[in-house]
Coordinates of C-alpha atoms in Angstrom, one line a residue:
X1 CA -116.9 65.2 91.0
X2 CA -115.3 64.0 94.4
X3 CA -114.2 67.2 95.9
X4 CA -113.6 65.4 99.3
X5 CA -112.1 62.1 98.0
X6 CA -108.7 61.3 99.7
X7 CA -108.0 57.8 98.7
X8 CA -109.1 55.9 95.4
X9 CA -108.1 52.1 95.1
X10 CA -108.4 51.0 91.5
X11 CA -106.0 47.9 91.9
X12 CA -106.7 44.7 90.3
X13 CA -108.4 45.8 87.2
X14 CA -107.5 45.8 83.6
X15 CA -107.0 49.7 83.0
X16 CA -104.6 50.5 80.4
X17 CA -104.6 54.3 80.8
X18 CA -106.0 57.0 82.8
X19 CA -107.2 60.5 81.8
X20 CA -106.8 64.1 83.3
X21 CA -110.3 64.2 84.2
X22 CA -109.3 62.5 87.6
X23 CA -107.3 65.4 88.4
X24 CA -110.2 67.7 88.0
X25 CA -112.7 65.3 89.7
X26 CA -110.7 64.6 92.8
X27 CA -108.4 67.7 93.6
X28 CA -107.9 66.6 97.3
X29 CA -106.8 63.1 96.4
X30 CA -104.0 61.9 98.7
X31 CA -103.7 58.3 97.7
X32 CA -104.0 56.6 94.2
X33 CA -103.8 52.7 94.1
X34 CA -103.2 51.5 90.6
X35 CA -101.2 48.2 91.3
X36 CA -102.3 45.2 89.1
X37 CA -103.5 46.9 85.9
X38 CA -102.2 47.2 82.4
X39 CA -100.9 50.6 82.7
X40 CA -98.1 51.3 79.9
X41 CA -96.9 54.9 81.1
X42 CA -96.9 56.8 84.2
X43 CA -98.2 59.6 84.8
X44 CA -99.1 59.2 81.3
X45 CA -102.4 61.1 80.6
X46 CA -103.3 61.2 84.3
X47 CA -101.8 64.8 84.4
X48 CA -103.8 67.8 82.7
X49 CA -102.0 69.9 80.0
X50 CA -99.3 72.3 81.0
X51 CA -100.6 75.5 82.0
X52 CA -103.6 74.4 83.9
X53 CA -103.8 74.6 87.8
X54 CA -101.3 72.3 89.6
X55 CA -102.7 68.5 89.5
X56 CA -103.1 66.7 92.7
X57 CA -101.4 69.0 95.1
X58 CA -101.9 66.7 98.1
X59 CA -101.1 63.4 96.3
X60 CA -98.5 61.8 98.5
X61 CA -98.7 58.0 97.7
X62 CA -98.8 56.6 94.1
X63 CA -98.9 52.9 93.9
X64 CA -98.5 51.3 90.2
X65 CA -96.7 48.1 91.0
X66 CA -97.5 44.9 88.7
X67 CA -98.5 46.8 85.7
X68 CA -96.8 47.0 82.1
X69 CA -95.2 50.6 82.6
X70 CA -92.3 51.0 80.1
X71 CA -92.2 54.7 80.5
X72 CA -91.9 56.9 83.6
X73 CA -92.2 60.4 82.5
X74 CA -90.3 63.3 83.6
X75 CA -93.6 64.9 84.5
X76 CA -93.7 62.7 87.7
X77 CA -92.0 65.9 89.3
X78 CA -95.2 67.7 88.7
X79 CA -96.6 66.2 91.9
X80 CA -95.4 68.3 94.7
X81 CA -96.7 66.5 97.7
X82 CA -95.5 62.9 96.6
X83 CA -93.8 61.0 99.2
X84 CA -94.2 57.2 98.2
X85 CA -93.8 55.8 94.8
X86 CA -94.2 52.2 93.9
X87 CA -93.4 50.9 90.3
X88 CA -92.1 47.6 91.3
X89 CA -92.4 44.7 88.8
X90 CA -93.0 46.8 85.5
X91 CA -91.1 47.1 82.4
X92 CA -89.0 49.9 83.0
X93 CA -85.4 50.3 81.4
X94 CA -84.7 53.7 82.6
X95 CA -85.5 56.0 85.6
X96 CA -85.9 59.8 84.7
X97 CA -83.5 62.2 86.4
X98 CA -86.5 64.4 87.2
X99 CA -87.4 61.8 90.0
X100 CA -84.7 63.8 91.8
X101 CA -86.8 66.8 91.5
X102 CA -89.7 65.5 93.5
X103 CA -89.4 67.8 96.5
X104 CA -90.8 65.3 99.2
X105 CA -90.1 61.8 97.8
X106 CA -89.1 59.8 100.5
X107 CA -89.9 56.1 99.6
X108 CA -89.7 54.7 96.1
X109 CA -89.8 50.9 95.0
X110 CA -88.4 50.2 91.5
X111 CA -87.5 46.5 92.2
X112 CA -88.4 44.1 89.5
X113 CA -87.8 46.2 86.5
X114 CA -84.9 45.4 83.8
X115 CA -82.8 48.6 84.2
X116 CA -80.1 49.0 81.6
X117 CA -77.9 50.8 84.1
X118 CA -76.8 47.7 86.1
X119 CA -75.1 50.1 88.8
X120 CA -78.6 51.6 89.3
X121 CA -80.3 48.2 89.4
X122 CA -78.1 47.0 92.3
X123 CA -78.8 50.4 94.2
X124 CA -82.5 49.7 93.6
X125 CA -82.3 46.3 95.1
X126 CA -80.0 47.4 98.1
X127 CA -79.9 51.2 98.7
X128 CA -82.3 53.7 100.3
X129 CA -84.5 55.9 98.2
X130 CA -82.2 59.0 99.1
X131 CA -78.9 57.3 97.5
X132 CA -81.0 56.4 94.3
X133 CA -82.2 60.1 93.7
X134 CA -78.7 61.3 94.3
X135 CA -77.4 59.0 91.7
X136 CA -80.3 60.2 89.3
X137 CA -79.6 63.9 90.2
X138 CA -75.8 63.3 89.4
X139 CA -76.8 62.1 86.0
X140 CA -76.2 58.4 86.4
X141 CA -74.7 56.2 83.9
X142 CA -73.2 57.6 80.7
X143 CA -73.5 61.1 81.7
X144 CA -70.1 61.6 83.2
X145 CA -71.6 63.3 86.4
X146 CA -71.4 60.5 88.8
X147 CA -67.9 61.3 89.8
X148 CA -68.6 65.2 90.0
X149 CA -71.2 64.2 92.5
X150 CA -68.8 62.3 94.7
X151 CA -66.6 65.5 94.3
X152 CA -69.4 67.5 95.4
X153 CA -69.9 65.3 98.7
X154 CA -66.3 65.6 99.3
X155 CA -66.5 69.4 98.9
X156 CA -69.4 69.9 101.4
X157 CA -67.5 67.8 103.8
X158 CA -64.3 70.0 103.2
X159 CA -66.6 73.0 103.8
X160 CA -68.0 71.5 106.8
X161 CA -64.5 70.9 108.4
X162 CA -63.4 74.4 107.6
X163 CA -66.4 75.8 109.4
X164 CA -65.8 73.8 112.4
X165 CA -62.1 74.9 112.3
X166 CA -63.1 78.6 112.2
X167 CA -65.9 78.4 114.7
X168 CA -68.7 78.9 112.2
X169 CA -70.0 75.1 112.6
X170 CA -70.7 75.5 116.2
X171 CA -74.2 76.5 115.9
X172 CA -74.8 73.4 113.6
X173 CA -73.2 71.1 116.3
X174 CA -75.4 72.7 118.9
X175 CA -78.6 72.1 116.6
X176 CA -77.5 68.4 116.1
X177 CA -76.8 67.9 119.7
X178 CA -80.1 69.3 120.7
X179 CA -82.1 67.0 118.4
X180 CA -84.3 64.2 119.7
X181 CA -82.5 60.8 119.9
X182 CA -84.2 57.3 119.1
X183 CA -82.2 54.1 119.0
X184 CA -83.6 51.2 116.9
X185 CA -83.1 47.9 118.3
X186 CA -83.3 45.2 115.6
X187 CA -84.9 42.0 115.9
X188 CA -81.9 40.0 115.3
X189 CA -80.2 41.9 118.4
X190 CA -83.5 41.3 120.6
X191 CA -83.3 37.9 122.6
X192 CA -87.4 38.0 123.2
X193 CA -88.7 40.0 120.2
X194 CA -92.4 40.6 120.2
X195 CA -94.5 39.0 117.2
X196 CA -98.1 40.0 116.1
X197 CA -99.8 37.3 114.2
X198 CA -102.4 38.5 111.7
X199 CA -105.3 36.1 111.0
X200 CA -106.8 36.2 107.3
X201 CA -110.2 37.4 108.4
X202 CA -108.9 41.1 109.2
X203 CA -108.3 41.5 105.4
X204 CA -112.0 42.3 104.8
X205 CA -112.5 44.2 108.4
X206 CA -109.5 46.2 109.3
X207 CA -106.5 45.0 107.3
X208 CA -103.4 47.0 108.3
X209 CA -101.6 47.1 111.5
X210 CA -98.0 48.4 112.6
X211 CA -96.5 47.7 116.0
X212 CA -93.4 48.4 118.0
X213 CA -92.1 48.7 121.4
X214 CA -90.8 51.9 122.8
X215 CA -88.5 51.7 126.0
X216 CA -87.4 54.6 128.4
X217 CA -90.5 56.6 128.6
X218 CA -90.9 58.8 131.5
X219 CA -94.5 59.2 132.8
X220 CA -93.9 59.8 136.6
X221 CA -93.4 63.5 137.0
X222 CA -96.2 66.3 137.2
X223 CA -98.6 66.2 134.5
X224 CA -96.4 63.8 132.2
X225 CA -99.1 61.3 131.9
X226 CA -102.0 63.7 131.3
X227 CA -99.9 65.4 128.6
X228 CA -99.4 62.0 127.2
X229 CA -102.9 61.1 126.8
X230 CA -103.8 64.6 125.4
X231 CA -101.3 64.3 122.8
X232 CA -102.8 60.9 121.8
X233 CA -106.1 62.6 121.7
X234 CA -104.9 65.2 119.5
X235 CA -103.2 62.8 117.0
X236 CA -106.6 61.0 116.6
X237 CA -108.2 64.3 115.7
X238 CA -105.4 65.5 113.3
X239 CA -103.3 63.2 111.5
X240 CA -105.8 60.2 112.3
X241 CA -108.7 62.4 110.8
X242 CA -110.9 61.6 113.7
X243 CA -109.9 57.9 113.7
X244 CA -111.2 57.4 110.1
X245 CA -107.6 57.2 108.5
X246 CA -106.0 55.2 111.5
X247 CA -106.5 54.6 115.3
X248 CA -103.7 54.5 117.8
X249 CA -103.4 52.3 120.9
X250 CA -100.8 52.5 123.7
X251 CA -100.2 49.5 126.2
X252 CA -98.0 49.0 129.0
X253 CA -95.5 46.5 127.7
X254 CA -95.2 45.0 131.3
X255 CA -98.8 43.8 131.2
X256 CA -98.8 42.6 127.6
X257 CA -98.6 38.8 127.4
X258 CA -97.1 37.9 124.0
X259 CA -97.2 36.6 121.3
X260 CA -100.2 38.5 120.1
X261 CA -102.7 37.7 117.5
X262 CA -104.6 40.3 115.3
X263 CA -108.1 38.9 114.7
X264 CA -111.7 39.3 114.3
X265 CA -114.5 38.2 116.5
X266 CA -118.4 38.7 116.1
X267 CA -119.9 41.3 118.3
X268 CA -121.7 39.3 120.6
X269 CA -118.4 37.1 121.1
X270 CA -115.9 39.8 121.5
X271 CA -115.3 40.6 125.2
X272 CA -113.1 43.5 126.4
X273 CA -112.6 45.4 129.7
X274 CA -112.6 49.0 128.3
X275 CA -110.8 51.7 129.8
X276 CA -112.6 52.6 133.0
X277 CA -115.2 50.1 132.6
X278 CA -116.0 46.5 133.5
X279 CA -115.8 43.7 131.2
X280 CA -118.4 43.7 128.4
X281 CA -119.3 42.3 124.9
X282 CA -118.7 44.6 122.1
X283 CA -122.3 44.4 120.9
X284 CA -123.5 45.5 124.7
X285 CA -120.6 48.3 124.9
X286 CA -121.7 49.6 121.5
X287 CA -125.3 49.7 122.7
X288 CA -124.3 51.5 125.9
X289 CA -122.3 54.0 124.1
X290 CA -125.1 54.8 121.8
X291 CA -127.4 55.4 124.8
X292 CA -124.7 57.7 126.4
X293 CA -124.6 59.6 123.3
X294 CA -128.3 60.2 123.0
X295 CA -128.3 61.4 126.7
X296 CA -125.4 63.6 126.0
X297 CA -127.4 65.3 123.1
X298 CA -130.4 65.7 125.2
X299 CA -128.6 67.2 128.0
X300 CA -126.4 69.6 125.9
X301 CA -129.2 70.1 123.2
X302 CA -127.0 69.8 120.5
X303 CA -125.9 67.3 117.9
X304 CA -122.0 66.8 118.6
X305 CA -121.1 64.3 121.1
X306 CA -117.7 63.7 122.6
X307 CA -115.4 60.9 123.8
X308 CA -115.7 57.4 122.2
X309 CA -119.4 58.1 121.3
X310 CA -118.2 60.1 118.0
X311 CA -116.3 56.9 116.7
X312 CA -119.3 54.6 116.8
X313 CA -120.3 55.0 113.1
X314 CA -117.1 53.6 112.1
X315 CA -118.2 50.2 112.9
X316 CA -121.6 50.4 111.2
X317 CA -122.3 47.5 108.9
X318 CA -119.7 45.3 110.3
X319 CA -120.6 41.5 110.9
X320 CA -117.1 41.0 112.7
X321 CA -114.9 43.4 114.6
X322 CA -111.1 43.7 114.7
X323 CA -109.2 43.1 117.9
X324 CA -105.8 42.5 119.4
X325 CA -105.5 39.4 121.5
X326 CA -102.9 38.6 124.0
X327 CA -101.4 35.0 124.8
X328 CA -104.0 34.7 127.6
X329 CA -107.0 35.1 125.1
X330 CA -107.8 38.4 126.5
X331 CA -108.7 41.2 124.0
X332 CA -106.3 44.2 124.7
X333 CA -107.5 46.4 121.9
X334 CA -110.8 47.1 120.0
X335 CA -110.0 49.5 117.2
X336 CA -111.2 52.0 116.5
X337 CA -113.1 52.1 119.7
X338 CA -111.1 51.6 123.1
X339 CA -108.0 49.7 124.6
X340 CA -108.2 47.4 127.6
X341 CA -108.0 48.4 131.2
X342 CA -105.5 45.3 131.5
X343 CA -102.8 46.7 129.6
X344 CA -103.6 50.4 130.6
X345 CA -100.7 53.1 130.8
X346 CA -99.8 54.4 134.2
X347 CA -97.4 56.8 135.8
X348 CA -95.0 54.0 136.5
X349 CA -95.1 52.7 132.9
X350 CA -91.6 52.8 131.4
X351 CA -92.0 50.6 128.4
X352 CA -94.7 50.9 125.8
X353 CA -96.3 48.7 123.1
X354 CA -97.5 51.1 120.4
X355 CA -100.1 50.0 117.9
X356 CA -101.6 51.6 114.9
X357 CA -104.4 50.0 112.6
X358 CA -106.3 51.3 109.7
X359 CA -108.8 50.3 106.9
X360 CA -107.2 52.6 104.4
X361 CA -103.4 51.7 103.8
X362 CA -100.3 50.5 105.4
X363 CA -98.4 53.6 104.7
X364 CA -100.8 55.8 106.9
X365 CA -100.2 53.4 109.8
X366 CA -96.6 54.0 109.3
X367 CA -96.8 57.8 109.0
X368 CA -98.9 58.1 112.1
X369 CA -96.5 55.8 113.9
X370 CA -93.6 58.0 112.9
X371 CA -95.6 61.1 114.3
X372 CA -96.4 59.2 117.8
X373 CA -92.8 58.4 118.2
X374 CA -91.6 61.9 117.7
X375 CA -94.4 63.2 120.0
X376 CA -93.4 60.9 122.9
X377 CA -89.8 61.8 122.2
X378 CA -90.8 65.5 122.6
X379 CA -92.8 64.7 125.8
X380 CA -89.7 63.1 127.3
X381 CA -87.6 66.0 126.4
X382 CA -90.0 68.3 127.9
X383 CA -90.1 66.6 131.3
X384 CA -86.4 66.6 131.5
X385 CA -85.6 70.0 130.4
X386 CA -88.3 71.3 133.1
X387 CA -86.4 69.2 135.7
X388 CA -89.6 67.0 136.3
X389 CA -87.4 64.0 136.0
X390 CA -87.9 61.2 138.8
X391 CA -84.8 59.3 138.5
X392 CA -81.7 59.9 140.6
X393 CA -78.5 61.5 139.4
X394 CA -76.9 58.1 139.8
X395 CA -79.4 56.5 137.6
X396 CA -78.9 59.1 135.0
X397 CA -75.1 58.8 135.1
X398 CA -75.6 54.9 134.6
X399 CA -77.7 55.4 131.4
X400 CA -75.3 58.1 130.1
X401 CA -72.1 56.6 130.7
X402 CA -68.9 58.4 131.9
X403 CA -68.6 61.5 129.6
X404 CA -71.8 60.5 127.8
X405 CA -75.0 62.1 126.6
X406 CA -76.7 65.0 128.7
X407 CA -79.6 63.7 130.5
X408 CA -82.0 65.5 128.3
X409 CA -80.6 63.6 125.4
X410 CA -81.0 60.0 126.5
X411 CA -82.2 58.1 123.5
X412 CA -85.6 56.4 123.5
X413 CA -85.2 52.6 122.3
X414 CA -87.5 51.6 119.6
X415 CA -87.6 47.8 119.3
X416 CA -88.6 46.5 116.1
X417 CA -91.7 44.3 116.0
X418 CA -92.7 41.8 113.2
X419 CA -96.2 41.3 112.1
X420 CA -96.5 37.9 110.1
X421 CA -99.2 35.8 108.5
X422 CA -100.6 32.5 110.1
X423 CA -97.7 30.6 108.4
X424 CA -95.0 33.0 109.9
X425 CA -94.4 34.8 106.7
X426 CA -93.3 38.3 107.2
X427 CA -96.0 41.1 106.5
X428 CA -94.6 44.2 108.2
X429 CA -91.7 45.0 110.2
X430 CA -91.4 48.5 111.8
X431 CA -89.3 50.4 112.0
X432 CA -87.5 49.3 108.7
X433 CA -84.9 51.0 107.1
X434 CA -87.1 53.6 105.3
X435 CA -89.4 54.2 108.4
X436 CA -89.0 57.3 110.7
X437 CA -88.0 59.5 107.5
X438 CA -90.9 61.6 107.8
X439 CA -89.6 63.0 111.0
X440 CA -85.8 62.8 110.3
X441 CA -85.5 66.6 110.6
X442 CA -86.3 66.5 114.2
X443 CA -85.1 63.2 115.1
X444 CA -81.6 61.6 115.2
X445 CA -82.3 57.9 114.5
X446 CA -79.5 55.5 115.6
X447 CA -79.9 52.3 113.6

């Protein structure tokens, strides 16, 4: 039994089936990776018999790409927390309508299957998950319900217009107007997009990285910078699970010299100027932090330590350490320990480079990044609503445009950042069309 197990990677084996014992052995499982096996049915025997306790109540990611799955059973809807499902490159010919009953499913990949419904196959290759689920909910091909689904959409539009005409829709409009705004600037629209190149060595050390640029942040007023740093600390404790799941780094974009390389270096070669410290080798920094931790324990007469000291064990047993290096060869990030003083965020900072790394999964990086952008947007809103803004009325008018948005609803601009391998092949683009979905109820994303 593994009562605390959160992530299980069984990829690249020869498994033909999984039994219900896993649900009993690992009830807290959040991520199950099964790609590259020989599974023929999903969930198959993975779920216990009906009537037993709800299986995998926390499982949010199920990856079964590159198997031999010919049957995707309707009991997939018995996974209440499922957010991400990948069954690409299998032998599916049908998709069950029960997929539409998965309450939290936001991201699904069905590409590379020979689906009988050619219209659905086109949707799988070009549409967002939401549209695919709506199609399945309507009955799909041959059920005669697709047209009725479109009629339902038209009916809802008519009802919304009637509400608006009668005044009932005013509250909805107020809620919509009060939502936080984020505008996505695509790589193709950006004359000088930032690129992060990943070296092959990180695969065995800390393989996952997601980056983006966020413009229009206001850290000048009052305690805005202090709140920003506190928010980051809280995210490290909560969604990042004390940095064991992921680590956040934030940089002043004006101080970042691109292009960047995500690389590894030996502890006695990696040099960084940590926040609030002089330049030091990683090996010496960790030794120094260990000594400080021991001193803390002696002074406070307790086992717990604070600050960077509580993350030191995350690098135990590593021969090389991960780092983000700028175009001048300077290390600006040493995850999961510290950023560099060179790109430190200050009150004057307006544009940020956001970075999330993980040794667990790419999806965790994206989920953390979604939440980070939401929290920064909330802090920006707070500063403006409390009249902490430092810009003049003229500046605000220029940003809003004549008859434009209220100052409190100025959109932050998120610029896409490409992460590529050494040959220039795309590994990750954030934010993609499916990103920021986890916070869509609180953010209005202009794409």
